[in-house]
mmCIF file of C-alpha atoms and ligand atoms in Angstrom:
data_model
loop_
_atom_site.group_PDB
_atom_site.id
_atom_site.type_symbol
_atom_site.label_atom_id
_atom_site.label_comp_id
_atom_site.label_asym_id
_atom_site.label_seq_id
_atom_site.Cartn_x
_atom_site.Cartn_y
_atom_site.Cartn_z
ATOM 1 C CA MET A 76 -51.006 5.179 -86.016
ATOM 2 C CA SER A 77 -50.166 1.941 -84.738
ATOM 3 C CA LEU A 78 -51.316 0.435 -81.394
ATOM 4 C CA ALA A 79 -47.690 0.639 -80.129
ATOM 5 C CA ASP A 80 -47.638 4.411 -81.183
ATOM 6 C CA LEU A 81 -50.703 4.980 -79.286
ATOM 7 C CA CYS A 82 -49.336 3.277 -76.352
ATOM 8 C CA GLU A 83 -46.375 5.231 -76.444
ATOM 9 C CA SER A 84 -48.220 8.524 -76.911
ATOM 10 C CA LEU A 85 -49.863 7.841 -73.541
ATOM 11 C CA ARG A 86 -46.827 6.821 -71.586
ATOM 12 C CA ASN A 87 -46.559 10.199 -70.114
ATOM 13 C CA CYS A 88 -50.071 11.204 -70.315
ATOM 14 C CA GLN A 89 -50.859 14.205 -68.006
ATOM 15 C CA GLN A 90 -54.583 14.783 -69.268
ATOM 16 C CA CYS A 91 -56.175 14.146 -65.875
ATOM 17 C CA ARG A 92 -55.575 14.051 -61.917
ATOM 18 C CA LEU A 93 -54.845 10.399 -62.056
ATOM 19 C CA ALA A 94 -51.368 11.238 -63.560
ATOM 20 C CA SER A 95 -50.190 12.202 -60.108
ATOM 21 C CA GLY A 96 -50.876 9.027 -58.278
ATOM 22 C CA ARG A 97 -49.933 6.389 -60.603
ATOM 23 C CA THR A 98 -46.837 4.355 -60.900
ATOM 24 C CA GLN A 99 -47.420 3.858 -64.757
ATOM 25 C CA VAL A 100 -49.964 3.819 -67.489
ATOM 26 C CA VAL A 101 -51.602 0.348 -68.009
ATOM 27 C CA PHE A 102 -52.229 0.657 -71.630
ATOM 28 C CA GLY A 103 -53.455 -2.846 -72.214
ATOM 29 C CA SER A 104 -52.132 -6.424 -72.987
ATOM 30 C CA GLY A 105 -52.563 -9.414 -75.212
ATOM 31 C CA ASN A 106 -52.909 -10.091 -78.988
ATOM 32 C CA PRO A 107 -53.151 -6.674 -80.957
ATOM 33 C CA GLU A 108 -54.829 -8.647 -83.697
ATOM 34 C CA ALA A 109 -57.383 -10.355 -81.600
ATOM 35 C CA SER A 110 -61.113 -10.683 -82.635
ATOM 36 C CA ILE A 111 -62.125 -10.583 -79.057
ATOM 37 C CA MET A 112 -61.232 -7.931 -76.703
ATOM 38 C CA PHE A 113 -62.238 -7.713 -72.930
ATOM 39 C CA VAL A 114 -62.739 -4.290 -71.140
ATOM 40 C CA GLY A 115 -62.502 -3.597 -67.396
ATOM 41 C CA GLU A 116 -62.645 -0.593 -65.329
ATOM 42 C CA ALA A 117 -59.354 0.777 -64.255
ATOM 43 C CA PRO A 118 -56.147 -0.599 -62.952
ATOM 44 C CA GLY A 119 -55.845 -1.718 -59.274
ATOM 45 C CA PHE A 120 -52.876 -1.926 -57.035
ATOM 46 C CA HIS A 121 -51.068 -4.826 -58.565
ATOM 47 C CA GLU A 122 -51.860 -3.678 -62.381
ATOM 48 C CA ASP A 123 -50.235 -0.239 -61.315
ATOM 49 C CA LYS A 124 -47.203 -1.840 -60.210
ATOM 50 C CA GLN A 125 -47.018 -4.359 -63.132
ATOM 51 C CA GLY A 126 -48.252 -2.164 -65.915
ATOM 52 C CA VAL A 127 -50.419 -5.056 -67.033
ATOM 53 C CA PRO A 128 -54.263 -5.257 -66.790
ATOM 54 C CA PHE A 129 -55.915 -7.971 -64.680
ATOM 55 C CA VAL A 130 -53.073 -9.420 -62.972
ATOM 56 C CA GLY A 131 -54.375 -9.276 -59.395
ATOM 57 C CA ALA A 132 -57.154 -11.663 -57.829
ATOM 58 C CA ALA A 133 -59.730 -10.580 -60.484
ATOM 59 C CA GLY A 134 -57.173 -11.100 -63.177
ATOM 60 C CA LYS A 135 -56.774 -14.733 -61.791
ATOM 61 C CA LEU A 136 -60.388 -15.424 -61.873
ATOM 62 C CA LEU A 137 -60.643 -13.934 -65.497
ATOM 63 C CA THR A 138 -57.748 -16.213 -66.718
ATOM 64 C CA GLU A 139 -59.482 -19.146 -65.162
ATOM 65 C CA LEU A 140 -62.740 -18.043 -66.806
ATOM 66 C CA LEU A 141 -61.218 -17.671 -70.288
ATOM 67 C CA GLU A 142 -59.433 -20.972 -69.892
ATOM 68 C CA SER A 143 -62.792 -22.731 -68.838
ATOM 69 C CA VAL A 144 -64.000 -21.882 -72.375
ATOM 70 C CA GLY A 145 -60.812 -22.660 -74.315
ATOM 71 C CA LEU A 146 -59.372 -19.175 -74.533
ATOM 72 C CA SER A 147 -56.087 -18.160 -73.481
ATOM 73 C CA ARG A 148 -55.080 -14.511 -72.610
ATOM 74 C CA SER A 149 -52.568 -14.606 -75.594
ATOM 75 C CA GLN A 150 -55.485 -15.008 -78.022
ATOM 76 C CA ILE A 151 -57.364 -11.899 -76.754
ATOM 77 C CA TYR A 152 -56.582 -8.464 -75.893
ATOM 78 C CA ILE A 153 -57.520 -6.837 -72.486
ATOM 79 C CA ALA A 154 -57.686 -3.263 -71.630
ATOM 80 C CA ASN A 155 -59.551 -0.827 -69.354
ATOM 81 C CA VAL A 156 -61.707 2.254 -69.711
ATOM 82 C CA ILE A 157 -59.353 3.988 -67.387
ATOM 83 C CA LYS A 158 -55.583 3.623 -67.915
ATOM 84 C CA CYS A 159 -54.276 4.838 -64.691
ATOM 85 C CA ARG A 160 -55.077 3.539 -61.087
ATOM 86 C CA PRO A 161 -57.577 5.814 -59.209
ATOM 87 C CA PRO A 162 -56.325 6.472 -55.671
ATOM 88 C CA GLY A 163 -57.323 3.826 -53.121
ATOM 89 C CA ASN A 164 -59.058 1.851 -56.035
ATOM 90 C CA ARG A 165 -62.073 4.346 -55.964
ATOM 91 C CA ASP A 166 -64.589 4.626 -58.754
ATOM 92 C CA PRO A 167 -63.357 6.577 -61.734
ATOM 93 C CA ALA A 168 -64.820 10.039 -61.802
ATOM 94 C CA PRO A 169 -67.064 11.062 -64.859
ATOM 95 C CA ASP A 170 -64.463 13.644 -66.256
ATOM 96 C CA GLU A 171 -61.903 10.939 -65.911
ATOM 97 C CA VAL A 172 -63.972 8.533 -67.796
ATOM 98 C CA GLU A 173 -64.468 11.185 -70.537
ATOM 99 C CA THR A 174 -60.910 12.080 -70.824
ATOM 100 C CA CYS A 175 -59.778 8.359 -71.119
ATOM 101 C CA LYS A 176 -62.623 7.107 -73.331
ATOM 102 C CA PRO A 177 -61.201 8.288 -76.541
ATOM 103 C CA PHE A 178 -57.897 6.162 -76.003
ATOM 104 C CA LEU A 179 -60.217 3.050 -75.484
ATOM 105 C CA LEU A 180 -62.228 3.760 -78.645
ATOM 106 C CA GLN A 181 -58.730 4.184 -80.737
ATOM 107 C CA GLN A 182 -57.683 0.833 -79.316
ATOM 108 C CA ILE A 183 -60.787 -0.690 -80.537
ATOM 109 C CA GLN A 184 -60.462 1.015 -83.840
ATOM 110 C CA LEU A 185 -56.952 -0.234 -84.174
ATOM 111 C CA ILE A 186 -57.407 -3.881 -83.015
ATOM 112 C CA LYS A 187 -60.746 -4.188 -84.933
ATOM 113 C CA PRO A 188 -62.357 -6.888 -82.589
ATOM 114 C CA HIS A 189 -65.609 -8.562 -83.670
ATOM 115 C CA LEU A 190 -66.663 -8.851 -80.190
ATOM 116 C CA VAL A 191 -65.988 -6.717 -77.008
ATOM 117 C CA CYS A 192 -66.577 -8.183 -73.682
ATOM 118 C CA SER A 193 -67.278 -5.208 -71.362
ATOM 119 C CA MET A 194 -66.849 -6.167 -67.600
ATOM 120 C CA GLY A 195 -68.982 -4.467 -65.004
ATOM 121 C CA ASN A 196 -70.895 -1.229 -65.112
ATOM 122 C CA PHE A 197 -68.178 1.250 -66.029
ATOM 123 C CA ALA A 198 -66.962 -0.429 -69.208
ATOM 124 C CA THR A 199 -70.633 -1.478 -70.452
ATOM 125 C CA GLN A 200 -72.013 1.957 -69.910
ATOM 126 C CA THR A 201 -69.070 3.670 -71.662
ATOM 127 C CA LEU A 202 -69.184 1.390 -74.644
ATOM 128 C CA LEU A 203 -73.044 1.202 -74.971
ATOM 129 C CA GLU A 204 -73.428 5.008 -74.154
ATOM 130 C CA ARG A 205 -76.267 4.361 -72.045
ATOM 131 C CA LYS A 206 -76.835 4.384 -68.048
ATOM 132 C CA VAL A 207 -77.805 0.717 -68.004
ATOM 133 C CA GLY A 208 -77.093 -1.678 -65.044
ATOM 134 C CA ILE A 209 -74.977 -4.661 -65.633
ATOM 135 C CA THR A 210 -77.450 -6.821 -63.551
ATOM 136 C CA LYS A 211 -80.068 -6.168 -66.453
ATOM 137 C CA VAL A 212 -77.910 -6.571 -69.506
ATOM 138 C CA HIS A 213 -75.183 -9.201 -68.706
ATOM 139 C CA GLY A 214 -75.162 -12.172 -71.097
ATOM 140 C CA GLN A 215 -77.060 -10.276 -73.966
ATOM 141 C CA PRO A 216 -75.274 -9.470 -76.972
ATOM 142 C CA PHE A 217 -75.618 -5.891 -78.462
ATOM 143 C CA GLU A 218 -75.169 -5.129 -81.955
ATOM 144 C CA LEU A 219 -73.002 -1.820 -82.233
ATOM 145 C CA ALA A 220 -71.976 -0.092 -85.327
ATOM 146 C CA ASP A 221 -68.252 -1.600 -85.448
ATOM 147 C CA PHE A 222 -68.449 -4.656 -83.242
ATOM 148 C CA ARG A 223 -70.799 -6.724 -80.968
ATOM 149 C CA LEU A 224 -70.749 -5.773 -77.282
ATOM 150 C CA PHE A 225 -71.097 -8.749 -74.754
ATOM 151 C CA PRO A 226 -71.545 -7.221 -71.108
ATOM 152 C CA LEU A 227 -70.350 -9.514 -68.291
ATOM 153 C CA PHE A 228 -70.398 -9.002 -64.733
ATOM 154 C CA HIS A 229 -66.994 -7.679 -63.560
ATOM 155 C CA PRO A 230 -64.970 -10.650 -62.151
ATOM 156 C CA ALA A 231 -64.164 -8.499 -59.084
ATOM 157 C CA ALA A 232 -67.781 -8.314 -58.304
ATOM 158 C CA ALA A 233 -68.149 -11.932 -58.644
ATOM 159 C CA LEU A 234 -65.117 -12.413 -56.054
ATOM 160 C CA HIS A 235 -67.141 -10.342 -53.493
ATOM 161 C CA ASN A 236 -70.792 -11.661 -54.176
ATOM 162 C CA ASP A 237 -71.008 -15.443 -54.205
ATOM 163 C CA HIS A 238 -74.048 -15.470 -56.059
ATOM 164 C CA LEU A 239 -72.611 -13.738 -59.149
ATOM 165 C CA LEU A 240 -69.964 -16.244 -59.740
ATOM 166 C CA PRO A 241 -72.264 -19.128 -61.206
ATOM 167 C CA GLN A 242 -74.002 -16.259 -63.603
ATOM 168 C CA LEU A 243 -70.535 -15.265 -64.653
ATOM 169 C CA ARG A 244 -69.655 -18.774 -65.535
ATOM 170 C CA GLU A 245 -73.030 -19.077 -67.300
ATOM 171 C CA ASP A 246 -72.257 -15.984 -69.412
ATOM 172 C CA PHE A 247 -68.858 -17.332 -70.260
ATOM 173 C CA GLN A 248 -70.640 -20.528 -71.672
ATOM 174 C CA LYS A 249 -72.852 -18.082 -73.973
ATOM 175 C CA LEU A 250 -69.499 -16.355 -74.808
ATOM 176 C CA ARG A 251 -68.243 -19.706 -76.024
ATOM 177 C CA GLN A 252 -71.296 -20.098 -78.192
ATOM 178 C CA LEU A 253 -70.759 -16.751 -79.757
ATOM 179 C CA VAL A 254 -67.189 -17.339 -80.283
ATOM 180 C CA GLU A 255 -67.924 -20.779 -81.831
ATOM 181 C CA ALA A 256 -70.615 -19.085 -84.169
ATOM 182 C CA MET A 257 -67.980 -16.576 -85.082
ATOM 183 C CA ALA A 258 -65.484 -19.198 -86.134
ATOM 184 C CA ALA A 259 -67.997 -21.235 -88.082
ATOM 185 C CA PRO A 260 -68.037 -19.135 -91.201
ATOM 186 C CA HIS A 261 -64.248 -19.321 -91.462
ATOM 187 C CA GLN A 262 -64.564 -23.176 -91.292
ATOM 188 C CA GLU A 263 -66.981 -23.024 -94.320
ATOM 189 C CA ALA A 264 -64.686 -20.694 -96.167
ATOM 190 C CA ALA A 265 -61.900 -23.221 -95.760
ATOM 191 C CA GLY A 266 -63.752 -25.526 -97.646
ATOM 192 C CA SER A 267 -64.627 -28.216 -94.983
ATOM 193 C CA ALA A 268 -67.188 -30.676 -96.281
ATOM 194 C CA THR A 269 -67.719 -32.335 -93.000
ATOM 195 C CA ALA A 270 -68.471 -31.228 -89.569
ATOM 196 C CA GLN A 271 -65.131 -30.296 -87.682
ATOM 197 C CA PRO A 272 -64.749 -29.202 -84.194
ATOM 198 C CA VAL A 273 -64.706 -25.639 -83.899
ATOM 199 C CA GLN A 274 -60.841 -24.296 -84.252
ATOM 200 C CA MET A 275 -60.717 -21.572 -81.397
ATOM 201 C CA ASP A 276 -57.029 -20.807 -82.693
ATOM 202 C CA LEU A 277 -58.491 -19.351 -85.607
ATOM 203 C CA PHE A 278 -58.700 -16.231 -83.714
HETATM 204 N N1 URA B 454 -60.011 -4.370 -62.203
HETATM 205 C C1 URA B 454 -60.283 -3.745 -63.575
HETATM 206 O O1 URA B 454 -61.182 -3.435 -63.812
HETATM 207 N N2 URA B 454 -59.154 -3.746 -64.293
HETATM 208 C C2 URA B 454 -57.983 -4.392 -63.967
HETATM 209 O O2 URA B 454 -56.970 -4.077 -64.767
HETATM 210 C C3 URA B 454 -57.872 -5.006 -62.849
HETATM 211 C C4 URA B 454 -58.973 -5.035 -61.959
#
């Protein structure tokens, strides 16, 4: 199955109660061959209307943070744990996470990113399969079976808590280093004898 097939198969998903309140399923956006994937919690008002993840205020901050480390949205892939907006932006219920998680795992299997940045508690706990707080694990990479997980504070949390924004910016600088380290072997493979600036567009 391709990513487009998976997206099509979910277009009219009725597997949980969120189907009744959504405008549309918000599957994901970006480069389907990306080496870096970002995973948030669930669509909000604007995402539900536009069908694209992270297009509201948190999305604007995410775009700015990506650009601050030389990444554009077209280089990465962005998805959420939950594909349909919970009413009033409430937290996803445990059974909604269980129902939707296999679709996120399928997306990851099809995109095959080397690095997955989980934003906030829901994405981090879902992918780590551990109930661990984001305050404790943000900015630390975890080697999982198929990819490296890099937990980050959720951009929406940083918009609501001033003290989190500097930490989120700092974690993006760590992310830049991880990305550069990922790019380095490609440079050697390309036979570069002298030190070259890292080509972020290798991703
Ligand atoms: N917050 C999320 O977790 N996902 C979005 O798509 C938008 C806001």
